[in-house]
Tab-separated table of C-alpha atoms and ligand atoms in Angstrom:
chain	number	residue	atom	x	y	z
A	133	MET	CA	-9.154	-40.873	7.313
A	134	GLU	CA	-6.970	-39.412	4.468
A	135	ASN	CA	-5.560	-35.766	4.652
A	136	LYS	CA	-7.329	-33.532	2.972
A	137	LYS	CA	-6.218	-32.131	-0.709
A	138	ILE	CA	-6.119	-28.330	-1.019
A	139	LEU	CA	-4.868	-26.815	-4.337
A	140	VAL	CA	-3.653	-23.019	-3.864
A	141	LEU	CA	-3.702	-21.282	-6.983
A	142	ASN	CA	-2.818	-18.320	-8.426
A	143	GLY	CA	-2.971	-16.400	-11.857
A	144	PRO	CA	-1.245	-13.959	-13.494
A	145	ASN	CA	1.532	-11.723	-11.868
A	146	LEU	CA	0.982	-13.346	-8.411
A	147	ASN	CA	4.559	-15.019	-9.335
A	148	LEU	CA	5.976	-11.748	-8.590
A	149	LEU	CA	4.851	-11.646	-4.997
A	150	GLY	CA	7.020	-9.767	-3.000
A	151	LYS	CA	8.613	-7.608	-5.716
A	152	ARG	CA	5.216	-6.447	-7.391
A	153	GLU	CA	3.839	-3.035	-6.059
A	154	PRO	CA	4.504	-4.145	-2.467
A	155	GLY	CA	2.658	-0.979	-0.851
A	156	ILE	CA	-0.353	-3.053	-2.238
A	157	TYR	CA	0.837	-6.664	-1.729
A	158	GLY	CA	3.297	-6.588	0.710
A	159	ASN	CA	7.151	-7.985	0.934
A	160	ASP	CA	6.255	-11.723	1.291
A	161	SER	CA	7.006	-13.969	-1.659
A	162	MET	CA	4.454	-16.935	-2.368
A	163	GLU	CA	7.502	-19.165	-1.851
A	164	SER	CA	7.465	-18.281	1.926
A	165	ALA	CA	3.904	-17.653	2.369
A	166	PHE	CA	3.386	-21.202	0.717
A	167	ALA	CA	6.117	-22.715	3.374
A	168	ALA	CA	4.237	-20.829	6.327
A	169	LEU	CA	0.692	-22.269	5.172
A	170	GLN	CA	2.271	-25.787	4.856
A	171	GLU	CA	3.669	-25.547	8.301
A	172	ARG	CA	0.383	-24.122	10.011
A	173	PHE	CA	-1.806	-27.066	8.033
A	174	PRO	CA	0.291	-29.978	8.498
A	175	GLN	CA	-2.641	-32.327	8.381
A	176	VAL	CA	-3.718	-31.072	4.955
A	177	GLN	CA	-1.941	-32.120	1.671
A	178	LEU	CA	-1.294	-28.694	0.348
A	179	ASP	CA	-0.357	-28.410	-3.207
A	180	TYR	CA	0.646	-25.020	-5.351
A	181	TYR	CA	0.383	-24.010	-8.900
A	182	GLN	CA	0.833	-20.839	-10.504
A	183	SER	CA	0.282	-19.527	-14.286
A	184	ASN	CA	0.234	-16.238	-16.268
A	185	VAL	CA	-1.731	-18.258	-18.655
A	186	GLU	CA	-5.727	-18.428	-18.864
A	187	GLY	CA	-6.133	-21.786	-20.340
A	188	GLU	CA	-3.332	-23.583	-17.951
A	189	LEU	CA	-5.302	-22.254	-14.908
A	190	ILE	CA	-8.533	-23.999	-16.693
A	191	ASN	CA	-6.491	-26.789	-17.125
A	192	LYS	CA	-5.508	-27.196	-13.318
A	193	LEU	CA	-9.298	-26.810	-12.462
A	194	HIS	CA	-9.986	-29.552	-14.699
A	195	GLU	CA	-7.088	-31.576	-13.164
A	196	VAL	CA	-7.978	-31.413	-9.380
A	197	GLY	CA	-11.542	-30.372	-9.494
A	198	PHE	CA	-13.044	-34.197	-9.182
A	199	THR	CA	-10.566	-35.434	-6.890
A	200	TYR	CA	-9.320	-32.382	-4.581
A	201	ASP	CA	-11.249	-31.194	-1.363
A	202	GLY	CA	-10.929	-27.609	-2.124
A	203	VAL	CA	-9.055	-25.000	-4.133
A	204	VAL	CA	-7.902	-21.293	-2.863
A	205	PHE	CA	-8.244	-19.705	-5.832
A	206	ASN	CA	-6.425	-15.964	-6.580
A	207	ALA	CA	-7.288	-15.432	-10.025
A	208	GLY	CA	-5.758	-12.147	-10.100
A	209	ALA	CA	-6.943	-9.801	-13.042
A	210	TYR	CA	-8.655	-12.646	-14.919
A	211	THR	CA	-11.059	-12.116	-11.639
A	212	HIS	CA	-12.647	-9.499	-13.519
A	213	THR	CA	-12.371	-10.453	-17.034
A	214	SER	CA	-12.774	-14.402	-17.376
A	215	VAL	CA	-16.164	-16.043	-18.117
A	216	ALA	CA	-14.067	-18.992	-19.059
A	217	ILE	CA	-12.940	-19.394	-15.759
A	218	HIS	CA	-16.441	-18.860	-14.008
A	219	ASP	CA	-17.419	-21.787	-16.397
A	220	ALA	CA	-14.454	-24.004	-15.390
A	221	ILE	CA	-15.164	-23.539	-11.831
A	222	ASN	CA	-18.950	-24.391	-12.420
A	223	ALA	CA	-17.861	-27.395	-14.207
A	224	ILE	CA	-16.151	-29.300	-11.516
A	225	ASN	CA	-17.109	-30.410	-8.291
A	226	THR	CA	-14.420	-28.991	-5.807
A	227	PRO	CA	-15.451	-26.264	-3.819
A	228	VAL	CA	-13.268	-23.342	-4.835
A	229	VAL	CA	-12.697	-19.879	-2.394
A	230	GLU	CA	-11.982	-16.824	-4.534
A	231	VAL	CA	-9.034	-14.938	-2.839
A	232	HIS	CA	-7.478	-11.607	-3.025
A	233	ILE	CA	-4.656	-10.351	-1.136
A	234	SER	CA	-5.860	-6.672	-1.577
A	235	ASN	CA	-9.236	-5.202	-0.583
A	236	VAL	CA	-10.359	-4.820	-4.193
A	237	TYR	CA	-13.311	-2.490	-3.205
A	238	GLN	CA	-11.119	-0.144	-2.061
A	239	ARG	CA	-9.337	0.004	-5.497
A	240	GLU	CA	-10.317	1.055	-9.038
A	241	THR	CA	-13.839	0.190	-9.927
A	242	TYR	CA	-13.296	-2.044	-12.694
A	243	ARG	CA	-11.771	-4.359	-9.653
A	244	HIS	CA	-15.120	-3.903	-8.122
A	245	THR	CA	-16.760	-6.764	-10.345
A	246	SER	CA	-15.658	-10.262	-10.139
A	247	LEU	CA	-16.885	-12.628	-12.907
A	248	ILE	CA	-16.112	-15.735	-10.746
A	249	THR	CA	-17.709	-14.929	-7.499
A	250	GLY	CA	-20.959	-16.591	-8.423
A	251	ALA	CA	-19.300	-19.919	-9.322
A	252	CYS	CA	-17.142	-19.798	-6.086
A	253	VAL	CA	-18.364	-21.271	-2.533
A	254	GLY	CA	-17.343	-17.796	-0.868
A	255	VAL	CA	-14.859	-14.933	-1.349
A	256	ILE	CA	-12.060	-13.693	1.195
A	257	GLY	CA	-9.964	-10.679	0.478
A	258	GLY	CA	-8.361	-7.432	1.983
A	259	PHE	CA	-6.185	-9.688	4.426
A	260	GLY	CA	-3.001	-9.531	2.660
A	261	MET	CA	-1.188	-12.759	2.697
A	262	ASP	CA	-3.542	-14.076	5.442
A	263	SER	CA	-6.436	-14.406	2.991
A	264	TYR	CA	-4.833	-17.658	1.914
A	265	ARG	CA	-5.075	-18.838	5.504
A	266	LEU	CA	-8.615	-17.791	6.019
A	267	ALA	CA	-9.675	-19.439	3.058
A	268	ILE	CA	-7.797	-22.777	3.991
A	269	GLU	CA	-9.752	-22.596	7.320
A	270	ALA	CA	-13.250	-21.955	5.504
A	271	LEU	CA	-12.526	-24.783	3.443
A	272	GLN	CA	-11.878	-26.905	6.231
A	273	ALA	CA	-15.124	-25.925	8.004
A	274	LEU	CA	-17.336	-26.939	5.018
B	175	DQA	C1	-5.844	-9.324	-6.790
B	175	DQA	C2	-6.529	-8.190	-7.202
B	175	DQA	C3	-7.049	-8.176	-8.447
B	175	DQA	O1	-7.486	-6.879	-8.725
B	175	DQA	C4	-5.457	-7.669	-9.208
B	175	DQA	O2	-5.225	-7.869	-10.757
B	175	DQA	C5	-4.291	-8.838	-8.663
B	175	DQA	C6	-4.578	-9.219	-7.383
B	175	DQA	C7	-5.463	-9.202	-5.292
B	175	DQA	O3	-5.029	-10.773	-4.893
B	175	DQA	O4	-5.534	-8.583	-4.039
B	175	DQA	O5	-3.663	-9.413	-9.616
B	175	DQA	O6	-6.349	-10.889	-7.078
């Protein structure tokens, strides 16, 4: 059997993990967190893509959305604003898990609304960088 293919997809400002508001997002860079995920899931073909540009995230969803087995998606602030990303997730076949590092419900009220949850298979948030691991496990269990 072929290895499962899962994309870890990060949206705006998540390229600065490790430097960005460490009190909220921790000290780990995404590079080291992604390397740890690859080590933890050697049986999964894990790919990584990050963009600060909404349309590039949508293009990536279109690119992988008919061949990959899952997408672990932290859409960052676009979570709270983007109908276009909601529509892109609905347009593809690949299941998408919404991920947040922080517990958005303990934060500003404008973070309590997600425009993408309704298009995703589920949501994991509040577990720091471990949220990504939990999302991969959830996808494997589908
Ligand atoms: C985030 C939460 C969002 O509200 C915020 O805009 C982010 C990161 C998280 O991972 O906790 O950029 O998605």
